[in-house]
Structure formats: C-alpha cells, structure tokens
Amino acid sequence: MRTQVAIIGAGPAGLLLGQLLHKSGIDAVIIEQRSPDYVLSRIRAGVLEQVCMDLLDKAGVSARAHAEGLPHDGFDLLFKGERHRIDLQALTGGSRVTVYGQTEVTRDLMDARAAAGLVTVYDAQNVAVHDFDGAHPRVTYEKDGQMHELACDFIAGCDGFHGVCRASVPEGALHTYERVYPFGWLGVLADVKPVAHELIYANTERGFALCSMRSNTRSRYYLQVPTTDKLENWTIDQFWTELGHRLDPEARANLETGPALEMSIAPLRSFVAEPMRFGSLFLAGDAAHIVPPTGAKGLNLAASDVGYLWNAFADFYNDRSRAGIDTYSDRCLRRVWRAERFSWWFTSLMHRFPETGEFGQKMQEAELDYLVHSRSASTALAENYVGLPMDFGT
Ligand code: FAS
Ligand code: PHB
C-alpha cells in the first residue's frame, strides 16, 4: 500500500491532520494501535482555544462544537476562601474559550473520516517507522496476524507521549527537557449540574482543585493528590467531601454530588523534545511535548502543531515549496515553549509543593491577590489562557 502521508496515532492530532489533509486533496492513512472505543474512552481535555475552534472549522467538523460547546468569557480564581473572576473577553478585547470535551472532538473527527471513506487502521500492532532519514520512508504494522507495509512520502508522528515515533529517532538527534511534578490530578466525571456556570481554579492550603464541566448537566472535577496516591484509596463520597473542603461556601452549597462515570489519576509533567522533525518524520502533539493540564494547553498545542504541519504539506504538494516543511519545527516550538511557560507558571502558582510551607502559601496568595487586582497582570493571564496567536508578529 502507498500513501502521501502516513499518520501514526488516531488521537485528536492524527485525526485532525488527516481531515485537514483530506480537505487539501492530500492522501493520508492513519494507523492506530487501539480500537475506536478505547480511544473514545479516554477522558482528557475540556477547553478549546479559538485557534483550535478555527482549525475544526477549516476541517469541516465543528458543527456540533458550535451547537453544543459552551462559550466561556471568563473563569474564577479561588484563594483565601474568595472567588475572583478573570474576565477573558474584556481583558483580551473579545477573545473567549469553548468548553467542549476532547472525547467529542475525537468523535466528530472519527465520524467525518468514516463518512469520507478515508483509511484508518485500528488495532494495529508492532507499528514501526523506517527510513525516515532516507529516500524511502515507510511504516510496517501487524493486523489480524498479517504484516503490512505502507510506503509514503512523509510520516506524521501523532502517537502521543508513549508512542513509537519519537522513540525511533536516533539517540543524540533529540534533546529533551522535562520537569515531573510531585503531585497528580484525581479526576471525576459525573452527570451532576456544574457547581458554577464558569470554571473555578482553587488554590487552597489542602491543595489545588478545579471545577470544570462538559455540559450544563455533566461536570468534570479535579483534586491535586500526591504522586503516591492510588485510585483505590478513594471512594466517590470521599472525593466529594474533599472537593467541598477546597471550595468557597457558595460553591460548596451549590455542589451537586452523584456517582462517577469515570475516575482516574493523571500524572503531571512538562516535557519538550527538540527538534520536532527528522527528515521525513514530523512529530506533533503529545508525541513532541506535554504540559501540566492546569493551563488547558495540551489539546490546543496538538491542534496548532497540526495547523502548521497541514500548511507545510499543502505548500509542498500544491506549490512544490519546502518552506513550511523546513520551518515546521521552529514555528511549532516557539508557540510550544510559550505554552509550556504559561502552564508551568500557572501550575506553580496554584498547587502546593512539598516545599511550599506557610511562607510559600503566603507568597502564592500575595501573587494571586496582586494578579486579580492588577489589570496588566490579569491581562497577561487572560492572553495566555485564551491562546497566543499561531503566527507571532513579535
Ligand atoms: P494522544 O495521546 O491523545 O493520541 C495518541 C494516539 O496514538 C493514541 O490514540 C494512541 O493509542 C496512539 N498510539 C500510541 N502509540 C502508538 C503506536 N505505537 N502505534 C499506533 N498508534 C499509537 N489536556 C488538556 O488540555 N486538558 C486536560 O485536562 C488534559 N487531561 C489529560 C489527562 C491525561 C491522562 C492525559 C494523558 C493527557 C491529558 N491532556 C489534557 C492532554 C491531552 O488532551 C493531550 O494533549 C491530547 O490527547 C494530545 O493529543 P495527541 O497528540 O493526539 O495524543
Ligand atoms: C477539563 O475540563 O478537563 C479541564 C479544563 C481546564 C483545565 C484542565 C482540564 O485547565
């Protein structure tokens, strides 16, 4: 089998790239190690930047996101028992975010790909990438006991943090940067009314908490927990009790509890691999970088990488220009590092670290107090939260 672009991974990055390439008349085959149901079962991101929404528009898959997504013009910071609203729309001259779960984005992309009759190989085993620094790049994989080979012009490594593509880059050709945080997020998805109409990010002496949602009847909550914590240490009732301890009185009074649809603990890390291109292999999304989810950047960075890569391939096939391909890594990494900085800063401000102590807590509270009372500090937070532009003037 042969294609123009072989895409490894059918998460949001791989599926969005496949859809955008299709719109540009470029052939792509997606190879995914898991089943469609497994991919859809992973509960992850919830907040889309306008940059991401614009790409979903261009991919022709945004109808449901516009119909069912919740436009949010602001969010609350909760500290010292009080909530302070960050007015995103006023501070950024009109920008907002859309609350729409990654699961739904993935579902919309899967449905569009199937409707267009495009090839996605699910349940592929022993996927391997070959000769991406040579003249004949290709992908091999096993499906139903048969080995298959896919020849291609380019390979897009959209296979996430634990994927095969970054792992296939020769030792020494890659430089990685990493910070692993000394805590994780215990997340709960439940069919209960959200505690507020916008998100609440809480800094408390007991640790961080986040009140998010998927709709007006389905909520998504997170609690900071130690990295040593285990899911079996928690019942859903203990989760609701601890969440209540971390909320202000009004939110606590509004807290609707119920059974968990999903409950999981996610580790937090910052990670970047440089560069993001090796010959005809291009890394995009979590395959190249990871952010702590505090700033809601993971999925959005995957989307902007894909936007740059789509433009690069379209320039190559339609205008025979290599400019986009040759600048792909630098253009992605500039936006990636700004999002890594924001996510690290917001995580450092909102979470309790082993060394935080009483003085550190006072420093965090003082920074938050300054932030919510300074228009310039709040503007800096708002600009980063709604998402920086894809192409930087400065
Ligand atoms: P993904 O990991 O989503 O997709 C990669 C795909 O490649 C997967 O389907 C995988 O099965 C497949 N794959 C892997 N190895 C393969 C191989 N060898 N061969 C073929 N296929 C292979 N972001 C936020 O903004 N907010 C959040 O709250 C948030 N929570 C998260 C919680 C968790 C537990 C994790 C892991 C991430 C979270 N993220 C969050 C980040 C997340 O949303 C990612 O940024 C997003 O999934 C990135 O999408 P992809 O790059 O497509 O990677
Ligand atoms: C979510 O709804 O899953 C979510 C929202 C905002 C974040 C992180 C996660 O910063």
XYZ file of C-alpha atoms and ligand atoms in Angstrom:
457
model
C 0.000 0.000 0.000
C 1.216 3.573 -0.642
C 0.038 6.989 0.549
C 1.366 10.539 0.606
C 1.315 10.983 4.408
C 1.351 8.101 6.902
C -0.142 9.293 10.214
C 0.688 7.292 13.335
C -1.997 7.715 16.004
C -5.743 8.387 15.798
C -5.985 10.754 18.742
C -7.039 14.367 18.139
C -3.732 15.308 16.466
C -3.737 12.427 13.974
C -7.428 12.672 13.160
C -7.365 16.464 12.754
C -4.313 16.251 10.472
C -5.996 13.538 8.397
C -9.119 15.660 7.991
C -7.248 18.856 7.044
C -5.066 16.981 4.525
C -8.213 15.473 3.001
C -9.644 18.977 2.612
C -6.461 19.888 0.693
C -6.644 16.834 -1.565
C -3.678 15.138 0.121
C -3.937 11.383 0.722
C -3.214 10.085 4.236
C -3.604 6.758 6.031
C -3.925 6.696 9.834
C -2.513 3.745 11.786
C -3.750 3.383 15.376
C -2.784 0.731 17.907
C -6.045 0.800 19.860
C -9.718 0.312 18.992
C -12.013 3.274 18.278
C -13.923 2.610 21.507
C -10.705 2.630 23.535
C -9.613 5.948 22.022
C -13.036 7.441 22.819
C -12.965 6.070 26.375
C -10.049 8.278 27.412
C -11.398 11.314 29.324
C -8.995 14.221 28.834
C -9.180 17.859 27.816
C -12.175 20.140 28.113
C -11.251 23.674 26.983
C -10.683 24.690 23.333
C -8.871 27.875 22.298
C -10.249 29.883 19.350
C -7.215 28.704 17.349
C -8.419 25.133 17.843
C -12.023 26.003 17.009
C -10.844 27.741 13.813
C -8.965 24.597 12.751
C -12.039 22.459 13.441
C -13.965 24.925 11.226
C -11.380 24.508 8.443
C -11.567 20.728 8.838
C -15.356 20.889 8.439
C -16.016 19.119 11.758
C -17.069 21.972 14.066
C -20.879 21.945 13.712
C -21.507 20.087 16.985
C -18.805 22.042 18.833
C -20.592 25.276 17.866
C -24.014 23.819 18.671
C -23.173 22.041 21.942
C -19.929 23.668 23.090
C -20.199 26.245 25.867
C -18.580 29.625 25.077
C -16.867 30.901 28.218
C -15.936 34.569 28.642
C -14.176 34.134 31.966
C -13.244 31.888 34.869
C -12.810 32.252 38.647
C -9.660 32.093 40.739
C -10.433 30.957 44.283
C -7.929 31.676 47.057
C -8.172 32.603 50.753
C -11.820 31.454 50.593
C -12.855 34.056 47.996
C -13.530 33.884 44.258
C -12.270 36.494 41.782
C -13.391 36.482 38.151
C -10.884 36.783 35.321
C -12.894 38.490 32.561
C -11.267 36.955 29.496
C -13.431 38.819 26.995
C -12.844 42.281 28.495
C -9.125 41.716 29.122
C -8.352 40.365 25.637
C -10.600 42.599 23.565
C -13.195 39.922 22.869
C -11.493 36.511 22.976
C -13.099 33.565 24.728
C -12.673 29.782 25.032
C -15.130 26.980 24.286
C -15.830 24.199 26.775
C -16.229 21.046 24.675
C -14.695 17.706 25.682
C -11.788 16.133 23.798
C -13.863 12.970 23.576
C -16.443 14.867 21.497
C -13.751 16.438 19.282
C -12.356 12.960 18.657
C -15.826 11.568 17.945
C -16.581 14.358 15.454
C -13.271 13.735 13.664
C -13.791 9.962 13.592
C -17.299 10.361 12.150
C -16.079 12.776 9.445
C -13.228 10.451 8.486
C -15.540 7.442 8.229
C -18.114 9.452 6.227
C -15.387 10.406 3.734
C -14.367 6.742 3.411
C -10.786 7.504 4.483
C -8.491 4.678 5.612
C -7.860 4.279 9.351
C -6.243 1.039 10.529
C -7.288 0.403 14.153
C -5.883 -2.322 16.414
C -2.549 -2.234 14.554
C 0.236 -4.000 16.401
C 4.027 -3.761 16.256
C 3.897 -0.470 14.389
C 7.363 0.591 13.244
C 8.671 3.509 11.188
C 11.566 3.071 8.751
C 13.965 5.050 6.549
C 12.522 8.434 7.554
C 16.044 9.857 7.169
C 16.394 8.174 3.779
C 14.722 8.137 0.358
C 12.015 5.552 1.043
C 10.157 6.242 4.281
C 7.673 3.542 5.207
C 5.613 2.140 8.055
C 5.178 -1.537 8.920
C 2.495 -2.959 11.203
C 0.692 -6.176 12.046
C -3.069 -6.511 11.666
C -5.056 -9.724 12.171
C -1.841 -11.712 12.165
C -0.669 -10.286 8.817
C 2.344 -7.970 8.416
C 1.674 -4.890 6.261
C 3.915 -2.233 4.742
C 2.835 1.337 3.922
C 5.151 3.335 1.666
C 4.813 7.108 1.942
C 6.407 10.495 1.322
C 6.110 11.667 4.931
C 5.359 10.202 8.372
C 3.406 12.270 10.931
C 4.154 11.049 14.458
C 0.862 11.790 16.232
C 1.249 8.837 18.595
C 1.381 10.611 21.944
C 3.914 10.622 24.755
C 4.403 6.854 24.820
C 4.352 6.393 21.042
C 6.852 4.717 18.728
C 7.809 7.706 16.556
C 9.842 9.845 18.982
C 11.305 6.597 20.347
C 12.540 5.740 16.817
C 14.640 8.878 16.469
C 18.354 8.021 16.669
C 19.977 8.618 20.065
C 21.598 12.058 20.168
C 19.417 13.524 17.413
C 16.895 14.629 20.024
C 17.236 16.961 23.011
C 14.549 16.620 25.687
C 13.571 18.930 28.540
C 11.439 17.637 31.401
C 10.017 18.528 34.767
C 7.930 15.940 36.643
C 5.647 17.480 39.284
C 5.415 15.992 42.794
C 1.632 15.541 42.512
C -1.097 14.325 40.167
C -4.721 15.146 39.404
C -7.517 12.899 40.610
C -10.296 13.499 38.085
C -14.017 12.674 38.289
C -16.587 12.863 35.507
C -20.187 12.808 36.764
C -23.674 13.574 35.497
C -24.279 16.323 38.047
C -25.000 20.011 37.491
C -21.805 22.108 37.452
C -21.126 23.935 40.680
C -20.878 27.255 38.774
C -21.509 28.469 35.197
C -17.764 29.026 34.619
C -14.596 27.163 35.681
C -13.167 27.604 39.180
C -9.391 27.172 39.757
C -8.759 26.890 43.521
C -5.525 27.440 45.455
C -6.065 26.143 48.998
C -3.851 25.019 51.868
C -5.221 21.489 51.225
C -4.091 21.631 47.621
C -5.379 22.595 44.162
C -8.895 21.897 42.911
C -10.559 22.585 39.557
C -14.286 22.701 38.846
C -14.933 22.216 35.138
C -17.727 20.769 33.050
C -18.710 19.069 29.780
C -22.261 20.461 29.568
C -24.861 22.053 31.850
C -25.636 18.592 33.238
C -22.203 16.928 33.228
C -19.326 18.077 35.439
C -15.588 17.397 35.440
C -13.701 17.932 38.716
C -10.036 17.549 39.683
C -8.204 17.395 43.013
C -4.442 17.650 43.466
C -3.240 14.403 45.064
C 0.265 13.126 45.970
C 2.057 11.103 43.286
C 1.960 8.170 45.727
C -1.854 8.272 45.872
C -3.816 5.398 44.374
C -7.318 5.307 42.894
C -8.268 2.518 45.324
C -7.642 4.949 48.197
C -10.684 6.971 47.113
C -14.417 6.439 47.148
C -16.582 8.896 45.244
C -18.043 10.083 48.570
C -14.538 10.844 49.873
C -13.891 12.754 46.643
C -16.996 14.935 47.078
C -16.136 15.591 50.751
C -12.556 16.663 49.924
C -13.730 18.798 47.000
C -16.167 20.538 49.329
C -13.323 21.335 51.740
C -11.484 23.102 48.876
C -14.407 25.281 47.748
C -15.794 28.602 48.994
C -19.110 28.490 50.946
C -21.255 29.481 47.937
C -19.734 26.848 45.652
C -19.887 24.253 48.425
C -23.588 24.955 48.880
C -24.123 24.531 45.104
C -22.123 21.280 44.890
C -24.312 18.512 43.474
C -22.865 15.042 44.084
C -23.510 11.677 42.469
C -21.847 8.505 41.128
C -18.711 8.785 38.997
C -18.907 7.975 35.281
C -15.107 7.962 35.282
C -12.463 8.391 37.957
C -8.702 8.455 37.256
C -5.381 9.871 38.430
C -3.193 11.634 35.837
C 0.474 12.422 36.480
C 1.679 15.950 35.705
C 4.800 16.773 33.768
C 6.309 19.413 31.484
C 8.178 17.881 28.552
C 9.536 19.081 25.228
C 11.546 17.175 22.601
C 13.579 19.260 20.163
C 13.578 19.360 17.204
C 10.138 18.124 16.033
C 11.317 16.989 12.579
C 13.739 14.294 11.430
C 13.976 14.005 7.664
C 10.511 12.925 6.566
C 9.300 12.222 10.146
C 7.354 15.053 11.827
C 6.261 14.905 15.496
C 3.014 16.641 16.507
C 1.075 16.942 19.784
C 1.891 14.844 22.822
C 4.477 12.900 20.771
C 6.629 16.039 20.986
C 5.528 17.832 24.154
C 3.493 17.533 27.337
C 2.152 20.303 29.563
C 0.569 20.052 33.022
C -3.190 20.400 32.285
C -3.574 23.464 34.565
C -3.489 25.871 31.620
C -5.685 23.659 29.374
C -2.990 23.716 26.656
C -2.334 20.047 25.791
C -5.020 19.508 23.205
C -4.724 23.080 21.938
C -0.972 22.742 21.290
C -1.629 19.488 19.426
C -4.087 21.393 17.226
C -1.672 24.241 16.455
C 1.149 21.794 15.617
C -1.259 20.138 13.193
C -2.170 23.521 11.724
C 1.493 24.228 10.941
C 2.039 20.696 9.559
C -1.072 20.855 7.355
C 0.133 24.171 5.890
C 3.604 22.697 5.350
C 2.306 19.645 3.456
C -0.158 21.741 1.450
C 2.690 24.086 0.394
C 4.786 21.077 -0.601
C 2.170 19.237 -2.639
C 0.302 22.212 -4.066
C 3.125 24.757 -4.537
C 6.161 22.431 -4.549
C 7.573 24.608 -1.747
C 9.614 23.112 1.100
C 9.457 26.344 3.140
C 6.748 25.109 5.529
C 8.447 21.752 5.983
C 11.815 23.324 6.698
C 10.403 25.813 9.238
C 7.861 23.450 10.852
C 9.849 22.615 13.970
C 10.929 26.187 14.772
C 7.421 27.586 14.220
C 5.817 24.932 16.461
C 8.424 25.189 19.203
C 8.052 28.946 19.597
C 4.347 28.519 20.419
C 5.031 25.321 22.401
C 7.578 26.968 24.707
C 5.274 29.944 25.404
C 2.517 27.489 26.369
C 4.988 25.406 28.431
C 5.971 28.541 30.335
C 2.365 29.546 30.982
C 1.372 26.026 32.078
C 4.398 25.760 34.378
C 3.747 29.223 35.862
C 0.007 28.585 36.447
C 0.747 25.142 37.927
C 3.422 26.600 40.236
C 1.031 29.336 41.371
C -1.970 27.117 42.056
C -0.563 23.928 43.597
C 1.027 23.080 46.937
C 4.546 21.682 46.614
C 6.376 19.782 49.363
C 8.494 22.885 49.949
C 5.608 25.406 49.773
C 5.106 25.633 53.555
C 3.479 28.613 55.311
C 5.749 31.207 53.706
C 5.268 29.720 50.235
C 1.486 29.708 50.723
C 1.630 33.412 51.652
C 3.727 34.122 48.552
C 1.184 32.344 46.310
C -1.713 34.189 47.943
C 0.093 37.528 47.598
C 0.775 36.869 43.909
C -2.868 35.910 43.368
C -4.041 38.996 45.290
C -1.835 41.212 43.082
C -2.906 39.366 39.928
C -6.671 39.789 40.420
C -6.282 43.494 41.331
C -3.842 44.428 38.533
C -5.301 44.890 35.046
C -1.923 44.301 33.406
C -1.269 41.095 35.397
C -4.789 39.819 34.717
C -4.390 40.703 31.037
C -1.205 38.628 30.825
C -3.040 35.671 32.366
C -6.049 36.121 30.086
C -3.962 36.450 26.873
C -2.186 33.189 27.599
C -5.320 31.353 28.708
C -7.332 32.157 25.550
C -4.277 31.142 23.495
C -1.500 33.105 21.809
C -1.765 33.626 18.030
C -0.306 30.952 15.779
C 1.928 33.346 13.880
C 3.777 35.831 16.024
C 4.229 39.399 14.834
C 6.824 39.943 17.574
P -2.966 11.287 22.204
O -2.134 10.640 23.268
O -4.321 11.782 22.544
O -3.166 10.270 20.974
C -2.103 9.470 20.545
C -2.713 8.249 19.872
O -1.635 7.451 19.343
C -3.477 7.361 20.852
O -4.741 7.038 20.316
C -2.589 6.119 20.994
O -3.346 4.932 21.187
C -1.880 6.088 19.654
N -0.595 5.382 19.690
C 0.335 5.400 20.673
N 1.377 4.610 20.327
C 1.098 4.090 19.096
C 1.779 3.231 18.216
N 2.969 2.709 18.538
N 1.197 2.912 17.036
C -0.011 3.426 16.704
N -0.719 4.266 17.499
C -0.164 4.590 18.678
N -5.075 18.356 28.020
C -5.846 19.407 28.366
O -5.806 20.429 27.667
N -6.664 19.340 29.485
C -6.730 18.209 30.268
O -7.457 18.171 31.257
C -5.956 17.082 29.931
N -6.007 15.929 30.664
C -5.209 14.848 30.314
C -5.208 13.641 31.052
C -4.388 12.561 30.688
C -4.409 11.275 31.498
C -3.516 12.682 29.585
C -2.599 11.542 29.194
C -3.497 13.870 28.847
C -4.349 14.961 29.206
N -4.371 16.144 28.473
C -5.131 17.213 28.795
C -3.554 16.277 27.332
C -4.268 15.582 26.196
O -5.526 16.194 25.996
C -3.353 15.637 25.025
O -2.791 16.931 24.872
C -4.026 15.231 23.748
O -4.582 13.958 23.928
C -2.964 15.266 22.658
O -3.457 14.599 21.574
P -2.483 13.684 20.671
O -1.227 14.409 20.440
O -3.339 13.237 19.539
O -2.067 12.449 21.608
C -11.206 19.876 31.811
O -12.397 20.257 31.724
O -10.880 18.671 31.692
C -10.136 20.903 32.067
C -10.472 22.249 31.994
C -9.484 23.195 32.230
C -8.202 22.786 32.550
C -7.878 21.425 32.613
C -8.856 20.477 32.377
O -7.253 23.728 32.804
